[in-house]
CSV table of C-alpha atoms in Angstrom, one decimal:
chain,number,residue,atom,x,y,z
A,1,UNK,CA,248.0,159.7,177.2
A,2,UNK,CA,247.4,161.1,180.9
A,3,UNK,CA,246.4,165.4,181.9
A,4,UNK,CA,247.9,166.8,184.8
A,5,UNK,CA,245.8,167.4,187.9
A,6,UNK,CA,245.7,171.3,187.2
A,7,UNK,CA,244.6,170.9,183.8
A,8,UNK,CA,241.8,168.4,185.0
A,9,UNK,CA,240.7,170.9,187.7
A,10,UNK,CA,240.8,173.4,185.5
A,11,UNK,CA,238.5,171.4,182.5
A,12,UNK,CA,235.9,170.8,185.7
A,13,UNK,CA,235.6,174.6,186.1
A,14,UNK,CA,235.2,175.5,182.2
A,15,UNK,CA,232.3,172.7,182.3
A,16,UNK,CA,231.1,174.2,185.0
A,17,UNK,CA,231.0,177.4,184.0
A,18,UNK,CA,229.4,176.9,180.9
A,19,UNK,CA,226.3,174.7,182.6
A,20,UNK,CA,225.6,177.9,184.8
A,21,UNK,CA,225.5,180.0,181.8
A,22,UNK,CA,223.2,177.4,179.4
A,23,UNK,CA,220.2,175.6,179.8
A,24,UNK,CA,221.3,172.8,178.3
A,25,UNK,CA,223.5,170.9,177.8
A,26,UNK,CA,223.7,167.6,175.2
A,27,UNK,CA,225.8,164.8,175.6
A,28,UNK,CA,226.9,163.0,171.9
A,29,UNK,CA,228.6,160.4,170.8
A,30,UNK,CA,231.1,161.6,168.1
A,31,UNK,CA,233.2,157.8,168.1
A,32,UNK,CA,235.7,158.1,164.7
A,33,UNK,CA,234.5,161.4,162.9
A,34,UNK,CA,237.5,163.0,161.5
A,35,UNK,CA,239.3,166.4,163.8
A,36,UNK,CA,237.6,168.5,160.0
A,37,UNK,CA,233.9,167.2,160.5
A,38,UNK,CA,234.0,168.4,164.0
A,39,UNK,CA,235.4,171.5,163.8
A,40,UNK,CA,232.6,172.0,160.4
A,41,UNK,CA,230.2,170.8,163.4
A,42,UNK,CA,231.5,173.6,165.7
A,43,UNK,CA,231.3,176.3,163.5
A,44,UNK,CA,227.7,175.5,163.3
A,45,UNK,CA,227.1,175.4,166.9
A,46,UNK,CA,228.4,178.9,167.6
A,47,UNK,CA,226.3,180.2,165.4
A,48,UNK,CA,223.4,179.1,167.4
A,49,UNK,CA,225.7,180.5,170.4
A,50,UNK,CA,226.2,176.8,171.6
A,51,UNK,CA,230.2,174.7,171.8
A,52,UNK,CA,231.4,171.9,171.6
A,53,UNK,CA,233.9,169.8,174.2
A,54,UNK,CA,235.4,166.5,173.9
A,55,UNK,CA,234.9,165.4,178.0
A,56,UNK,CA,236.5,162.9,179.7
A,57,UNK,CA,233.1,161.4,181.0
A,58,UNK,CA,234.5,161.4,184.7
A,59,UNK,CA,235.0,164.9,184.5
A,60,UNK,CA,231.4,166.2,183.3
A,61,UNK,CA,230.1,163.6,186.0
A,62,UNK,CA,232.0,166.0,188.5
A,63,UNK,CA,231.2,169.1,186.9
A,64,UNK,CA,227.4,167.7,186.8
A,65,UNK,CA,227.5,167.6,190.4
A,66,UNK,CA,229.2,171.0,191.3
A,67,UNK,CA,226.7,172.5,189.8
A,68,UNK,CA,223.2,170.2,191.4
A,69,UNK,CA,222.4,169.1,187.9
A,70,UNK,CA,221.2,165.4,187.4
A,71,UNK,CA,224.6,162.8,186.8
A,72,UNK,CA,223.1,160.7,184.1
A,73,UNK,CA,225.1,157.8,184.0
A,74,UNK,CA,223.7,155.6,181.2
A,75,UNK,CA,225.2,158.7,179.5
A,76,UNK,CA,228.1,159.2,179.9
A,77,UNK,CA,229.9,155.8,179.2
A,78,UNK,CA,232.1,155.8,175.8
A,79,UNK,CA,233.5,158.5,173.6
A,80,UNK,CA,232.0,161.6,174.1
A,81,UNK,CA,231.1,165.3,172.8
A,82,UNK,CA,229.1,167.7,175.9
A,83,UNK,CA,227.6,170.4,173.7
A,84,UNK,CA,226.9,173.0,176.0
A,85,UNK,CA,223.0,175.5,175.1
A,86,UNK,CA,224.5,178.9,175.8
A,87,UNK,CA,221.3,180.3,173.9
A,88,UNK,CA,218.2,179.0,172.5
A,89,UNK,CA,218.3,174.8,173.5
A,90,UNK,CA,216.1,174.0,170.5
A,91,UNK,CA,218.3,175.5,168.2
A,92,UNK,CA,220.9,174.0,169.3
A,93,UNK,CA,219.5,170.6,169.0
A,94,UNK,CA,217.9,171.6,165.6
A,95,UNK,CA,221.7,171.4,164.2
A,96,UNK,CA,223.0,168.1,166.2
A,97,UNK,CA,220.1,166.2,164.5
A,98,UNK,CA,221.3,167.5,161.2
A,99,UNK,CA,224.8,166.7,162.1
A,100,UNK,CA,223.7,163.4,163.1
A,101,UNK,CA,221.6,162.6,159.8
A,102,UNK,CA,224.4,163.5,157.7
A,103,UNK,CA,227.4,162.0,159.4
A,104,UNK,CA,225.9,158.7,160.6
A,105,UNK,CA,229.0,158.8,163.1
A,106,UNK,CA,227.5,160.9,165.0
A,107,UNK,CA,224.5,160.4,167.4
A,108,UNK,CA,222.4,161.9,170.4
A,109,UNK,CA,222.7,159.8,173.0
A,110,UNK,CA,220.3,162.4,175.4
A,111,UNK,CA,221.2,165.5,177.6
A,112,UNK,CA,220.2,167.4,180.6
A,113,UNK,CA,217.4,170.9,180.3
A,114,UNK,CA,218.2,172.8,183.7
A,115,UNK,CA,217.4,169.2,186.6
A,116,UNK,CA,215.6,167.0,183.9
A,117,UNK,CA,217.8,164.5,181.9
A,118,UNK,CA,216.5,163.9,178.0
A,119,UNK,CA,216.6,160.3,176.7
């Protein structure tokens, strides 16, 4: 389903805001996970002051460029869920790692911490 230009601009604006509020973002692959499992992960992430967005790679790439952060092209392939750390990045990383061990369809590709690309 196509996304309108206004909606795309709104999403980029949201991503820019989240990038400016936090210091880390994790790029994940959620391919094939059910909506209910994604929602359970979102709840766990909110508990550690994080959030998850299923994103179009191009829109997230634009947000990274607008905030002056590095763009890890190799990580932005296929189905992508973006996890923003608005609090402590290690706490969010622990939740993501635990979820990745419990859910075989969920993989952490890497991320961006301040100006560094994490693999």
